[in-house]
Coordinates of C-alpha atoms and ligand atoms in Angstrom, one line a residue:
M906 CA -1.6 -1.8 -16.7
C907 CA 0.3 -3.7 -19.4
G908 CA 0.9 -3.2 -23.1
I909 CA -0.2 -5.9 -25.8
V910 CA 0.6 -6.2 -29.3
G911 CA 0.0 -9.0 -31.9
Y912 CA 1.0 -9.5 -35.4
V913 CA 0.4 -11.8 -38.5
G914 CA 1.4 -11.1 -41.8
S915 CA 4.3 -11.7 -44.3
R916 CA 7.2 -9.6 -42.7
P917 CA 9.5 -10.7 -39.9
S918 CA 7.6 -10.0 -36.6
Q919 CA 10.0 -9.2 -34.0
G920 CA 11.1 -5.6 -35.2
I921 CA 7.1 -5.0 -35.5
L922 CA 6.6 -6.2 -31.9
L923 CA 9.5 -4.4 -30.3
S924 CA 8.5 -1.3 -32.1
G925 CA 4.8 -1.6 -31.0
L926 CA 6.0 -2.4 -27.4
S927 CA 8.2 0.9 -27.4
R928 CA 5.1 3.1 -28.1
L929 CA 3.0 0.9 -25.3
E930 CA 5.9 1.2 -22.8
Y931 CA 4.1 4.0 -21.0
R932 CA 1.4 1.4 -20.2
G933 CA 4.0 -0.6 -18.0
Y934 CA 7.7 -1.0 -17.9
D935 CA 8.7 -3.3 -15.2
S936 CA 9.5 -6.4 -17.5
A937 CA 8.9 -7.3 -21.4
G938 CA 8.6 -10.1 -23.6
V939 CA 8.0 -11.6 -27.1
A940 CA 6.9 -14.9 -28.3
V941 CA 7.6 -15.8 -32.3
I942 CA 6.4 -18.6 -34.4
G943 CA 9.9 -19.0 -36.3
D944 CA 10.0 -19.9 -40.0
D945 CA 11.3 -23.4 -38.8
G946 CA 7.5 -23.9 -37.2
T947 CA 8.6 -23.7 -33.7
L948 CA 7.5 -21.4 -31.1
G949 CA 10.3 -19.3 -29.5
M950 CA 10.0 -16.9 -26.5
R951 CA 12.2 -14.5 -24.7
K952 CA 11.2 -12.3 -21.6
R953 CA 13.2 -10.1 -19.4
A954 CA 12.6 -8.2 -16.3
G955 CA 13.5 -4.5 -16.5
K956 CA 12.7 -2.0 -19.1
L957 CA 12.2 -2.8 -22.8
A958 CA 15.8 -2.0 -23.6
V959 CA 16.9 -5.1 -21.4
L960 CA 14.8 -7.3 -23.7
R961 CA 16.0 -5.5 -26.8
D962 CA 19.8 -6.1 -25.7
D963 CA 19.2 -9.7 -24.9
L964 CA 17.4 -10.5 -28.5
A965 CA 20.3 -8.4 -30.0
A966 CA 23.1 -10.7 -28.2
H967 CA 21.2 -13.9 -28.4
P968 CA 18.7 -13.8 -31.5
L969 CA 15.4 -15.7 -31.6
A970 CA 14.5 -17.3 -34.9
D971 CA 12.3 -14.7 -36.6
G972 CA 8.6 -15.6 -38.0
T973 CA 5.7 -13.8 -39.4
T974 CA 3.5 -14.6 -36.4
G975 CA 4.1 -13.0 -33.0
I976 CA 3.0 -11.4 -29.8
G977 CA 4.5 -9.1 -27.4
H978 CA 4.0 -7.8 -23.9
T979 CA 5.1 -5.0 -21.7
R980 CA 4.3 -5.4 -18.0
W981 CA 3.3 -3.6 -15.0
A982 CA 3.4 -6.3 -12.1
T983 CA 0.1 -7.1 -10.5
H984 CA 0.1 -10.9 -9.6
G985 CA 3.9 -11.6 -8.9
G986 CA 7.0 -9.3 -8.7
P987 CA 8.7 -8.1 -11.7
T988 CA 10.9 -11.1 -12.5
D989 CA 11.9 -12.9 -15.7
A990 CA 9.6 -15.7 -14.6
N991 CA 6.7 -13.6 -14.0
A992 CA 6.9 -11.6 -17.2
H993 CA 5.0 -12.6 -20.2
P994 CA 4.4 -14.5 -22.3
H995 CA 3.6 -17.5 -20.5
L996 CA 3.8 -20.8 -22.2
A997 CA 1.9 -24.1 -22.0
D998 CA 1.3 -27.4 -24.0
D999 CA 4.9 -28.3 -24.0
D1000 CA 5.9 -24.6 -24.7
K1001 CA 4.1 -24.7 -28.0
L1002 CA 1.6 -22.3 -26.8
A1003 CA 2.0 -18.6 -25.6
V1004 CA -0.3 -16.2 -23.9
I1005 CA -0.1 -12.7 -22.8
H1006 CA -2.6 -11.0 -20.5
N1007 CA -3.4 -7.4 -19.5
G1008 CA -5.8 -7.1 -16.2
I1009 CA -6.4 -9.5 -13.2
I1010 CA -8.2 -12.8 -13.5
E1011 CA -10.0 -12.8 -10.3
N1012 CA -10.9 -16.5 -10.1
F1013 CA -7.2 -17.7 -10.9
A1014 CA -6.6 -19.5 -7.3
E1015 CA -9.6 -21.7 -8.0
L1016 CA -8.6 -22.5 -11.5
K1017 CA -5.0 -23.2 -10.5
D1018 CA -6.3 -25.6 -7.9
E1019 CA -8.3 -27.3 -10.5
L1020 CA -5.3 -27.7 -12.9
L1021 CA -2.8 -28.6 -9.9
A1022 CA -5.3 -31.4 -8.9
E1023 CA -5.0 -32.7 -12.4
G1024 CA -1.2 -32.7 -12.2
Y1025 CA -0.4 -29.5 -14.2
T1026 CA 2.7 -27.4 -12.9
F1027 CA 3.4 -23.7 -12.9
R1028 CA 6.4 -21.8 -13.3
S1029 CA 5.4 -18.5 -12.2
E1030 CA 3.4 -16.5 -9.5
T1031 CA 1.0 -14.9 -12.2
D1032 CA -2.8 -15.5 -12.8
T1033 CA -1.8 -15.2 -16.5
E1034 CA 0.0 -18.7 -16.6
V1035 CA -3.1 -20.2 -15.2
A1036 CA -4.9 -18.8 -18.3
A1037 CA -2.4 -20.3 -20.4
V1038 CA -2.3 -23.7 -18.9
L1039 CA -6.1 -23.9 -18.9
L1040 CA -6.0 -22.9 -22.9
G1041 CA -3.3 -25.6 -23.3
R1042 CA -5.8 -28.3 -21.7
E1043 CA -8.5 -27.3 -23.7
Y1044 CA -6.7 -27.0 -27.0
R1045 CA -5.6 -30.6 -26.3
A1046 CA -9.1 -31.5 -26.1
S1047 CA -10.5 -29.7 -29.2
G1048 CA -7.5 -29.3 -31.5
D1049 CA -8.9 -25.8 -32.4
L1050 CA -7.2 -22.7 -31.0
V1051 CA -10.2 -20.6 -31.5
T1052 CA -12.7 -23.1 -29.9
A1053 CA -10.3 -23.9 -27.0
F1054 CA -9.9 -20.0 -26.4
R1055 CA -13.7 -19.5 -26.3
T1056 CA -14.0 -22.1 -23.7
V1057 CA -11.2 -20.7 -21.7
V1058 CA -12.4 -16.9 -21.8
A1059 CA -16.0 -18.0 -20.8
R1060 CA -14.4 -19.7 -17.4
L1061 CA -12.2 -16.2 -16.5
E1062 CA -13.6 -13.6 -14.1
G1063 CA -12.4 -10.2 -13.7
A1064 CA -10.7 -8.1 -16.3
F1065 CA -8.4 -9.1 -19.1
T1066 CA -7.1 -8.6 -22.6
L1067 CA -5.8 -12.2 -23.5
L1068 CA -3.8 -12.9 -26.8
A1069 CA -2.6 -16.4 -27.7
M1070 CA -0.9 -18.5 -30.4
H1071 CA 0.1 -21.8 -30.9
E1072 CA 3.0 -23.4 -33.2
D1073 CA 0.4 -25.7 -34.6
A1074 CA -1.5 -23.0 -36.2
P1075 CA 1.0 -20.3 -37.5
G1076 CA -0.5 -17.2 -39.1
L1077 CA -3.3 -17.1 -36.3
V1078 CA -3.4 -14.8 -33.3
V1079 CA -6.6 -15.0 -31.1
G1080 CA -7.6 -12.4 -28.8
A1081 CA -10.3 -11.5 -26.4
R1082 CA -11.4 -8.6 -24.0
R1083 CA -13.2 -7.9 -20.9
N1084 CA -13.1 -4.7 -19.3
S1085 CA -9.7 -4.0 -20.7
P1086 CA -8.7 -2.6 -24.0
L1087 CA -7.9 -4.3 -27.4
V1088 CA -8.0 -2.7 -30.9
I1089 CA -7.5 -4.1 -34.2
G1090 CA -5.0 -2.8 -37.1
L1091 CA -6.0 -3.7 -40.5
G1092 CA -3.0 -3.9 -43.0
E1093 CA -2.4 -5.1 -46.7
G1094 CA -2.0 -8.7 -46.1
E1095 CA -1.1 -8.4 -42.4
N1096 CA -3.2 -7.5 -39.3
F1097 CA -2.5 -6.5 -35.9
L1098 CA -3.6 -6.4 -32.3
G1099 CA -2.7 -3.6 -29.5
S1100 CA -3.7 -2.4 -26.3
D1101 CA -4.3 0.9 -28.1
V1102 CA -3.7 2.4 -31.7
A1103 CA 0.0 3.3 -30.8
A1104 CA 0.9 -0.3 -31.1
F1105 CA 0.4 -0.4 -34.8
V1106 CA -0.2 3.3 -36.2
E1107 CA 3.3 3.2 -38.0
H1108 CA 1.9 0.5 -40.1
T1109 CA -1.7 1.4 -40.6
R1110 CA -4.2 4.0 -39.3
N1111 CA -7.2 1.7 -40.1
A1112 CA -8.5 0.1 -37.3
L1113 CA -11.5 -1.7 -35.5
A1114 CA -12.6 -1.2 -32.0
I1115 CA -14.0 -4.5 -30.7
G1116 CA -16.5 -4.5 -27.7
Q1117 CA -16.7 -6.0 -24.4
D1118 CA -16.8 -9.7 -24.5
E1119 CA -15.7 -10.4 -27.7
I1120 CA -13.1 -12.5 -29.3
V1121 CA -11.1 -11.9 -32.4
A1122 CA -8.9 -14.1 -34.7
I1123 CA -6.6 -12.3 -37.1
R1124 CA -4.9 -14.0 -39.8
P1125 CA -3.0 -12.4 -42.7
G1126 CA -5.7 -11.8 -45.0
S1127 CA -8.8 -11.9 -42.5
V1128 CA -10.2 -10.5 -39.2
E1129 CA -13.2 -12.5 -37.2
V1130 CA -14.9 -11.1 -34.5
T1131 CA -17.4 -13.0 -32.5
N1132 CA -18.9 -12.9 -29.0
F1133 CA -18.0 -15.3 -26.3
D1134 CA -20.6 -17.5 -27.7
G1135 CA -19.1 -17.7 -31.0
E1136 CA -21.6 -15.7 -32.9
D1137 CA -20.5 -13.0 -35.4
V1138 CA -20.8 -9.3 -34.2
E1139 CA -20.4 -5.9 -36.0
V1140 CA -17.2 -4.0 -35.5
E1141 CA -16.9 -0.5 -35.5
P1142 CA -14.1 0.7 -38.0
F1143 CA -12.5 4.2 -37.5
E1144 CA -9.3 6.0 -38.7
V1145 CA -6.8 6.7 -36.3
V1146 CA -6.5 10.8 -36.3
W1147 CA -3.0 11.0 -35.7
D1148 CA 0.1 9.5 -37.2
A1149 CA 3.2 7.6 -36.0
A1150 CA 5.3 11.0 -35.7
A1151 CA 3.0 12.3 -33.1
A1152 CA 3.6 9.5 -30.9
E1153 CA 7.7 10.1 -31.3
K1154 CA 9.7 11.9 -29.1
G1155 CA 10.9 14.1 -31.9
G1156 CA 14.0 16.1 -30.8
W1157 CA 12.8 16.5 -27.3
S1158 CA 14.7 15.4 -24.1
S1159 CA 11.4 13.6 -23.1
F1160 CA 7.8 12.9 -24.1
M1161 CA 6.8 15.0 -21.2
A1162 CA 8.8 18.1 -22.6
K1163 CA 7.1 17.4 -25.9
E1164 CA 3.8 17.2 -24.4
V1165 CA 4.1 20.5 -22.4
S1166 CA 5.3 22.2 -25.4
E1167 CA 2.0 20.9 -27.2
E1168 CA -0.3 22.4 -24.7
P1169 CA -1.3 25.2 -26.9
D1170 CA -2.3 22.9 -29.6
A1171 CA -4.1 20.5 -27.3
V1172 CA -6.3 23.4 -26.5
A1173 CA -6.6 24.7 -30.1
N1174 CA -7.5 21.3 -31.5
T1175 CA -10.0 20.6 -28.9
I1176 CA -11.9 23.8 -29.8
R1177 CA -11.6 23.1 -33.7
G1178 CA -14.9 22.5 -35.3
R1179 CA -16.9 22.9 -32.3
V1180 CA -17.4 26.9 -32.7
R1181 CA -20.1 28.1 -35.1
D1182 CA -21.0 31.8 -35.5
G1183 CA -19.4 32.5 -32.2
A1184 CA -21.3 29.9 -30.4
V1185 CA -20.3 26.3 -29.1
V1186 CA -21.9 23.5 -31.1
I1187 CA -20.4 20.3 -30.6
P1188 CA -21.3 18.1 -33.5
E1189 CA -21.0 14.8 -31.6
L1190 CA -23.8 16.0 -29.2
E1191 CA -26.3 16.6 -32.1
G1192 CA -29.4 14.9 -31.6
L1193 CA -29.0 14.9 -27.8
D1194 CA -31.1 18.1 -27.1
E1195 CA -33.5 16.5 -25.2
L1196 CA -30.9 14.8 -23.0
F1197 CA -29.3 17.9 -22.0
L1198 CA -32.8 19.8 -21.3
G1199 CA -33.8 17.0 -19.2
I1200 CA -31.2 17.0 -16.6
D1201 CA -31.2 18.8 -13.2
R1202 CA -27.8 17.5 -11.8
I1203 CA -24.3 16.9 -13.0
V1204 CA -21.9 14.6 -11.5
V1205 CA -18.1 14.8 -12.6
I1206 CA -16.1 11.4 -12.2
A1207 CA -12.5 11.0 -12.7
C1208 CA -9.3 10.2 -11.1
G1209 CA -6.0 12.0 -10.4
T1210 CA -5.1 14.7 -12.9
A1211 CA -8.5 14.2 -14.8
A1212 CA -10.5 14.9 -11.5
Y1213 CA -8.5 18.2 -11.1
A1214 CA -9.6 19.1 -14.4
G1215 CA -13.2 18.2 -13.2
Q1216 CA -12.7 20.3 -10.3
V1217 CA -11.5 23.4 -12.4
G1218 CA -14.6 22.9 -15.0
K1219 CA -17.1 22.7 -12.3
Y1220 CA -17.0 26.3 -11.4
A1221 CA -17.9 27.3 -15.3
L1222 CA -20.3 24.4 -15.6
E1223 CA -22.2 25.4 -12.7
Q1224 CA -22.1 29.2 -13.4
W1225 CA -23.0 28.9 -17.3
T1226 CA -25.6 26.1 -17.0
R1227 CA -27.1 26.9 -13.6
I1228 CA -27.3 23.1 -12.9
P1229 CA -25.7 21.9 -9.7
V1230 CA -22.4 20.1 -10.2
D1231 CA -20.6 17.6 -8.1
V1232 CA -17.2 16.4 -8.8
E1233 CA -16.2 13.1 -7.2
L1234 CA -13.2 10.5 -7.6
A1235 CA -14.3 7.7 -9.5
H1236 CA -13.4 5.1 -7.2
E1237 CA -15.2 6.8 -4.2
F1238 CA -18.2 7.5 -6.2
R1239 CA -19.6 4.1 -6.8
Y1240 CA -19.0 2.7 -3.0
R1241 CA -21.6 5.1 -1.3
D1242 CA -24.9 4.5 -2.9
P1243 CA -25.2 8.0 -4.7
V1244 CA -28.2 9.4 -5.6
L1245 CA -28.6 9.1 -9.2
T1246 CA -32.0 9.4 -11.5
P1247 CA -32.7 9.7 -15.2
R1248 CA -32.3 13.4 -14.7
T1249 CA -28.6 13.0 -13.6
L1250 CA -25.9 13.5 -16.1
V1251 CA -22.6 11.8 -15.2
V1252 CA -19.8 13.3 -16.9
S1253 CA -16.7 11.1 -17.0
I1254 CA -13.0 12.4 -17.8
S1255 CA -10.5 10.2 -18.7
Q1256 CA -7.2 10.7 -20.9
S1257 CA -6.9 6.9 -21.5
G1258 CA -10.5 5.9 -21.6
E1259 CA -9.5 2.7 -19.9
T1260 CA -9.1 3.9 -16.1
M1261 CA -10.8 0.9 -14.5
D1262 CA -12.1 3.0 -11.6
T1263 CA -13.6 5.5 -13.9
L1264 CA -15.1 2.8 -16.2
M1265 CA -16.7 1.0 -13.3
A1266 CA -18.3 4.3 -12.0
V1267 CA -19.8 4.9 -15.7
K1268 CA -21.1 1.5 -15.8
Y1269 CA -22.8 1.9 -12.3
A1270 CA -24.2 5.2 -13.2
R1271 CA -25.6 3.8 -16.4
E1272 CA -27.1 0.9 -14.6
R1273 CA -29.0 3.0 -12.2
G1274 CA -30.5 5.2 -15.0
A1275 CA -28.1 8.1 -15.1
K1276 CA -27.2 9.6 -18.5
T1277 CA -23.5 9.3 -19.2
V1278 CA -21.2 11.8 -21.3
S1279 CA -17.3 10.6 -21.6
I1280 CA -14.6 13.3 -22.2
C1281 CA -11.9 11.2 -23.5
N1282 CA -8.6 11.5 -25.4
T1283 CA -8.4 7.9 -27.0
Q1284 CA -10.2 6.7 -29.9
G1285 CA -11.8 3.4 -29.6
A1286 CA -11.3 3.3 -25.7
T1287 CA -13.9 1.5 -23.5
I1288 CA -15.1 4.4 -21.4
P1289 CA -16.6 6.3 -24.5
R1290 CA -17.9 3.1 -25.6
E1291 CA -19.8 2.5 -22.5
S1292 CA -21.3 6.0 -22.5
D1293 CA -24.3 7.8 -24.3
A1294 CA -22.2 10.4 -25.8
I1295 CA -18.5 11.3 -26.4
V1296 CA -16.6 14.6 -26.4
Y1297 CA -13.2 13.7 -27.5
T1298 CA -10.3 15.9 -26.3
H1299 CA -7.9 16.4 -29.4
A1300 CA -4.6 16.7 -27.6
G1301 CA -2.9 13.8 -29.6
P1302 CA -1.3 10.6 -28.0
E1303 CA 0.1 11.4 -24.4
V1304 CA 2.8 9.0 -23.8
A1305 CA 4.6 10.2 -20.5
V1306 CA 3.0 8.9 -17.5
A1307 CA 2.4 12.2 -16.0
S1308 CA -0.7 14.0 -17.9
T1309 CA -0.1 17.4 -18.8
K1310 CA -1.4 18.4 -22.4
A1311 CA -4.5 16.0 -21.8
F1312 CA -5.2 18.2 -18.5
V1313 CA -5.6 21.3 -20.5
A1314 CA -7.6 19.7 -23.2
Q1315 CA -9.9 18.2 -20.5
I1316 CA -10.6 21.5 -19.2
T1317 CA -11.3 23.0 -22.5
A1318 CA -13.7 20.2 -23.4
L1319 CA -15.6 21.0 -20.1
Y1320 CA -16.0 24.6 -21.1
L1321 CA -17.2 23.5 -24.4
L1322 CA -19.7 21.0 -23.1
A1323 CA -20.8 23.8 -20.6
L1324 CA -21.4 26.5 -23.2
H1325 CA -23.1 23.8 -25.6
V1326 CA -25.6 22.9 -22.6
A1327 CA -26.0 26.7 -21.8
R1328 CA -27.0 27.6 -25.3
L1329 CA -29.6 24.8 -25.5
R1330 CA -31.0 25.8 -22.1
G1331 CA -30.8 29.4 -22.6
S1332 CA -29.2 29.7 -19.1
L1333 CA -26.4 32.2 -20.4
A1334 CA -27.1 35.4 -22.4
A1335 CA -25.6 34.9 -26.0
E1336 CA -23.4 37.9 -25.7
V1337 CA -21.9 36.6 -22.6
A1338 CA -21.3 33.2 -24.3
A1339 CA -19.6 34.9 -27.1
E1340 CA -17.3 36.6 -24.8
Q1341 CA -16.2 33.3 -23.3
V1342 CA -15.8 31.5 -26.6
H1343 CA -13.6 34.4 -27.6
E1344 CA -11.5 34.1 -24.1
L1345 CA -11.4 30.3 -24.8
E1346 CA -10.1 30.7 -28.5
A1347 CA -7.4 33.1 -27.3
V1348 CA -6.1 30.5 -24.8
P1349 CA -3.6 28.6 -26.9
A1350 CA -1.7 31.7 -28.0
K1351 CA -1.5 32.8 -24.2
I1352 CA -0.3 29.4 -23.1
A1353 CA 2.4 29.8 -25.9
Q1354 CA 3.4 33.1 -24.4
V1355 CA 3.7 31.4 -20.9
L1356 CA 6.0 28.9 -22.5
E1357 CA 8.1 31.3 -24.4
A1358 CA 8.5 33.8 -21.5
E1359 CA 8.8 31.5 -18.5
Q1360 CA 10.3 28.1 -19.4
A1361 CA 14.1 29.1 -19.0
H1362 CA 13.4 31.0 -15.8
V1363 CA 11.2 28.0 -14.2
E1364 CA 13.7 25.4 -15.2
Q1365 CA 16.6 27.5 -13.7
F1366 CA 14.9 27.9 -10.4
A1367 CA 13.8 24.2 -10.4
R1368 CA 17.5 23.4 -10.7
W1369 CA 18.4 25.4 -7.8
M1370 CA 15.7 23.8 -5.8
A1371 CA 16.8 20.1 -6.6
D1372 CA 17.5 19.5 -3.0
T1373 CA 14.3 20.6 -1.7
H1374 CA 12.4 18.0 0.5
S1375 CA 8.9 19.6 0.5
V1376 CA 6.9 21.9 -1.6
L1377 CA 3.5 23.4 -0.9
F1378 CA 1.0 24.9 -3.3
L1379 CA -1.8 27.3 -2.5
G1380 CA -4.8 28.3 -4.5
R1381 CA -8.3 29.7 -4.3
H1382 CA -11.3 29.0 -6.3
V1383 CA -10.3 27.8 -9.7
G1384 CA -6.8 28.2 -8.7
Y1385 CA -7.4 25.6 -6.1
P1386 CA -7.4 22.4 -8.1
I1387 CA -4.4 23.9 -9.9
A1388 CA -2.6 23.9 -6.6
L1389 CA -3.7 20.1 -6.2
E1390 CA -2.4 19.7 -9.7
G1391 CA 1.1 21.3 -9.3
A1392 CA 1.5 19.1 -6.0
L1393 CA 0.5 15.9 -7.9
K1394 CA 2.9 16.3 -10.7
L1395 CA 5.7 17.2 -8.3
K1396 CA 5.3 14.2 -6.2
E1397 CA 4.8 11.7 -9.1
I1398 CA 7.7 12.6 -11.1
S1399 CA 10.3 14.1 -8.7
Y1400 CA 9.4 11.8 -5.8
I1401 CA 9.2 15.0 -3.3
H1402 CA 6.6 15.4 -0.8
A1403 CA 4.2 18.0 -2.0
E1404 CA 0.8 19.3 -1.0
G1405 CA -1.8 21.4 -2.4
F1406 CA -4.1 23.5 -0.4
A1407 CA -7.3 25.8 -0.6
A1408 CA -5.6 29.2 0.3
G1409 CA -8.4 29.9 2.6
E1410 CA -7.9 26.6 4.6
L1411 CA -4.4 28.0 5.6
K1412 CA -5.2 29.1 9.0
H1413 CA -7.1 26.0 9.8
G1414 CA -4.2 23.9 9.9
P1415 CA -1.4 23.8 7.1
I1416 CA 0.1 27.2 8.4
A1417 CA 1.6 24.9 10.9
L1418 CA 3.8 23.5 8.3
I1419 CA 5.5 26.8 7.3
E1420 CA 9.0 27.0 8.7
P1421 CA 11.7 29.2 7.4
G1422 CA 12.8 28.3 3.8
Q1423 CA 9.6 26.4 3.1
P1424 CA 8.9 26.7 -0.8
V1425 CA 5.3 27.5 -1.3
F1426 CA 3.8 28.1 -4.6
V1427 CA 0.9 30.5 -4.7
I1428 CA -1.6 30.9 -7.5
V1429 CA -2.9 34.4 -7.3
P1430 CA -6.1 35.3 -9.0
S1431 CA -6.6 38.5 -11.2
P1432 CA -6.9 41.7 -9.2
R1433 CA -9.0 42.9 -12.2
E1434 CA -11.5 40.4 -12.1
S1435 CA -11.4 39.0 -8.7
A1436 CA -10.5 42.0 -6.5
E1437 CA -12.0 40.4 -3.3
L1438 CA -10.1 37.1 -3.8
H1439 CA -7.0 38.8 -4.9
K1440 CA -6.8 40.9 -1.7
K1441 CA -7.5 37.6 0.4
V1442 CA -4.8 35.6 -1.4
V1443 CA -2.3 38.5 -1.1
S1444 CA -3.0 38.3 2.7
N1445 CA -2.4 34.6 2.8
I1446 CA 1.1 35.2 1.2
Q1447 CA 1.9 37.8 3.8
E1448 CA 1.2 35.2 6.5
I1449 CA 3.3 32.7 5.2
R1450 CA 6.2 35.1 4.2
A1451 CA 6.0 36.5 7.9
R1452 CA 6.6 32.9 9.0
G1453 CA 9.8 32.6 6.6
A1454 CA 8.2 30.7 3.7
R1455 CA 10.1 31.1 0.4
V1456 CA 7.3 32.3 -1.7
I1457 CA 6.9 31.7 -5.6
V1458 CA 3.8 33.3 -7.1
V1459 CA 2.1 32.7 -10.2
A1460 CA 0.3 36.1 -10.9
E1461 CA -1.1 37.9 -14.1
E1462 CA 1.0 40.4 -15.9
G1463 CA 1.2 43.8 -13.9
D1464 CA -0.1 42.6 -10.7
A1465 CA 2.3 44.6 -8.4
A1466 CA 0.8 44.0 -5.1
V1467 CA 2.4 40.6 -5.0
L1468 CA 5.9 42.0 -5.4
P1469 CA 6.9 42.9 -2.1
F1470 CA 6.2 39.4 -0.6
A1471 CA 7.5 37.1 -3.7
D1472 CA 10.9 35.4 -4.0
E1473 CA 10.0 34.4 -7.5
V1474 CA 7.2 35.8 -9.9
L1475 CA 5.9 33.8 -12.8
R1476 CA 3.9 35.9 -15.0
I1477 CA 0.8 34.6 -17.1
P1478 CA -1.1 36.8 -19.6
L1479 CA -4.4 38.7 -18.5
A1480 CA -7.5 36.4 -19.1
A1481 CA -10.7 36.1 -17.6
P1482 CA -10.9 34.3 -14.2
F1483 CA -12.1 30.8 -15.8
F1484 CA -9.3 30.7 -18.1
E1485 CA -6.5 31.5 -15.7
P1486 CA -6.2 28.0 -14.8
L1487 CA -5.1 26.9 -18.2
L1488 CA -2.4 29.3 -18.1
A1489 CA -1.3 29.0 -14.5
V1490 CA -0.6 25.4 -14.6
V1491 CA 1.8 25.6 -17.3
P1492 CA 4.7 26.9 -15.0
L1493 CA 3.9 24.1 -12.8
H1494 CA 4.2 21.4 -15.2
I1495 CA 7.7 23.0 -16.1
F1496 CA 8.6 23.3 -12.7
A1497 CA 7.8 19.6 -11.8
M1498 CA 9.5 18.4 -14.9
G1499 CA 12.6 20.7 -14.4
L1500 CA 13.0 19.5 -10.8
A1501 CA 12.8 16.0 -11.9
T1502 CA 15.3 16.2 -14.5
A1503 CA 17.7 18.1 -12.1
K1504 CA 17.5 15.3 -10.0
G1505 CA 18.4 12.8 -12.9
L1506 CA 15.0 11.1 -12.7
D1507 CA 13.1 9.5 -15.8
V1508 CA 10.4 12.0 -16.2
D1509 CA 8.2 10.0 -18.7
Q1510 CA 8.4 6.7 -16.7
P1511 CA 8.4 7.5 -12.9
R1512 CA 8.7 4.6 -10.5
N1513 CA 5.6 2.6 -9.4
L1514 CA 3.3 4.3 -12.0
A1515 CA 1.8 3.3 -15.2
K1516 CA 0.1 5.5 -17.5
S1517 CA -3.1 3.6 -17.7
V1518 CA -4.5 2.2 -14.5
T1519 CA -6.6 -0.6 -15.8
V1520 CA -7.2 -2.5 -12.6
E1521 CA -9.1 -1.4 -9.5
Ligands
F6R1963 C1 -1.3 12.3 -13.0 C2 -1.9 11.3 -14.0 C3 -3.0 10.5 -13.3 C4 -4.2 10.3 -14.3 C5 -5.3 9.3 -13.7 C6 -6.4 9.4 -14.7 O1 -0.4 13.1 -13.8 O2 -1.6 11.1 -15.2 O3 -3.4 10.9 -12.0 O4 -4.6 11.7 -14.6 O5 -4.6 8.1 -13.5 O6 -6.3 8.7 -16.0 P1 -7.1 8.8 -17.3 O7 -7.2 10.3 -17.6 O8 -6.3 8.0 -18.2 O9 -8.3 8.2 -16.5

């Protein structure tokens, strides 16, 4: 839940660290700090509770001697509240050694007792300081930072990315990772470390992904990667597919606004290169035909918005492949002894590729012999590396904490996977598959139409509703997970109580919540393609309207049946049923953003949340 950056080279490091941290702030933003080995040879450190701007202002007011070796950290508190003392870096060895950390060191209490018994003292409540003090002790014993670091990481349990540097060894930053991300950026006469490539993409797009339980030592002219036993290991180079501008706000008021506007591109870029002669062929899955022919069950695992994408995808995946599909929250999945066989395909969905619950579920499934495919948006992330195959979503960097463009890209990737598997298994007639491909390819332009036609309208009534205390969302079939997504987005960025329900469930309880003035969004299925369901949802609308609800419907163009009962109508272009969710979700994303903005909230960095949940 924290962002980490490291630099060695010939340029002053502070600016590089601060700009890296600003791109990683989405990972945590309750405190931040930097440590630099100054040109005078001494280690200087500054850390402050609050957003990165607080640290930036402090450094501007009271500059720290600059130098060409440094590390920086932006925190989302786990051990110890967000205070100056608990912020990273943590110092040891007479303040000559600095350590930053992402993750949780599970055996920190036992290590702390050992160090306390030896007379060491602590200045914070964090598990990180324990690693720092331990590293200081080992450095004293060996006199070599890399050796000491190797000894320390071998003793740590839990999840961690650790970076360290010592003023006796300028020009060297060491790092290690276990169940937590770390990537290397390769420059000319300079090298970088980061929690993800955003930390250094403005300086280099050449990166190396390091594996589980590996240690890296970067110097201006070299990068050495070993395992925890000190043996050299192969590292995988890759080129970052987007540039620094993609991770900038541009002229937008927020990253979320920019990312919602990129929803058409997220879908189009995810489809690109995966359709050949009207059929879906995913190049990354070539050579895996046997795997897909051999499965008899699919389990989709994910958390939050990614899990809702899974729920939307389930309908098409099952219908097109004729393989039974279950969708499970990753954190529930592995604690209930699920039935997994070599014929089970576990499809994980994760924007970050680092969500700990999802990662652990993937590992669990693999250990029990299931096959694993990862749908992921982040190159070099851990979950794809732990999976048998990867289908990347090409949504580009998603910086706002609330996921938007990744959601539509995840549904797109699931549809592509479904059509790829259906083609291999012959479970869908070629003409029907071609029609679906055609529908999918039309989605980006239709999302753009929704943005064009509805953005101002939705923002306006979101402003009118700024003092609302509760909003309900109803949907059916593929519209049900869209109702859940609409509710999640609203609660997470506007702090308003919101619930999504399956419309058919209304009479089984939730209708009791309806009182005069209660706002209810209803996702209405197409009357052309789903006449039966459409009729049922219109009846639901009548039922809530009769009890005084304020009804906002999301319905396709020309659907007049909803008009007599709707206070607001948000229109989406005509689409086949499986593709409606990709359109219907757009006004819900705009609504959540509009309402949070009207309340004066920071839509990119909602309270208590971090973009990447790297602890269980
Ligand atoms: C909601 C949101 C979260 C994430 C969830 C999974 O807007 O962003 O619910 O979808 O934490 O994250 P990833 O996709 O990174 O695994």
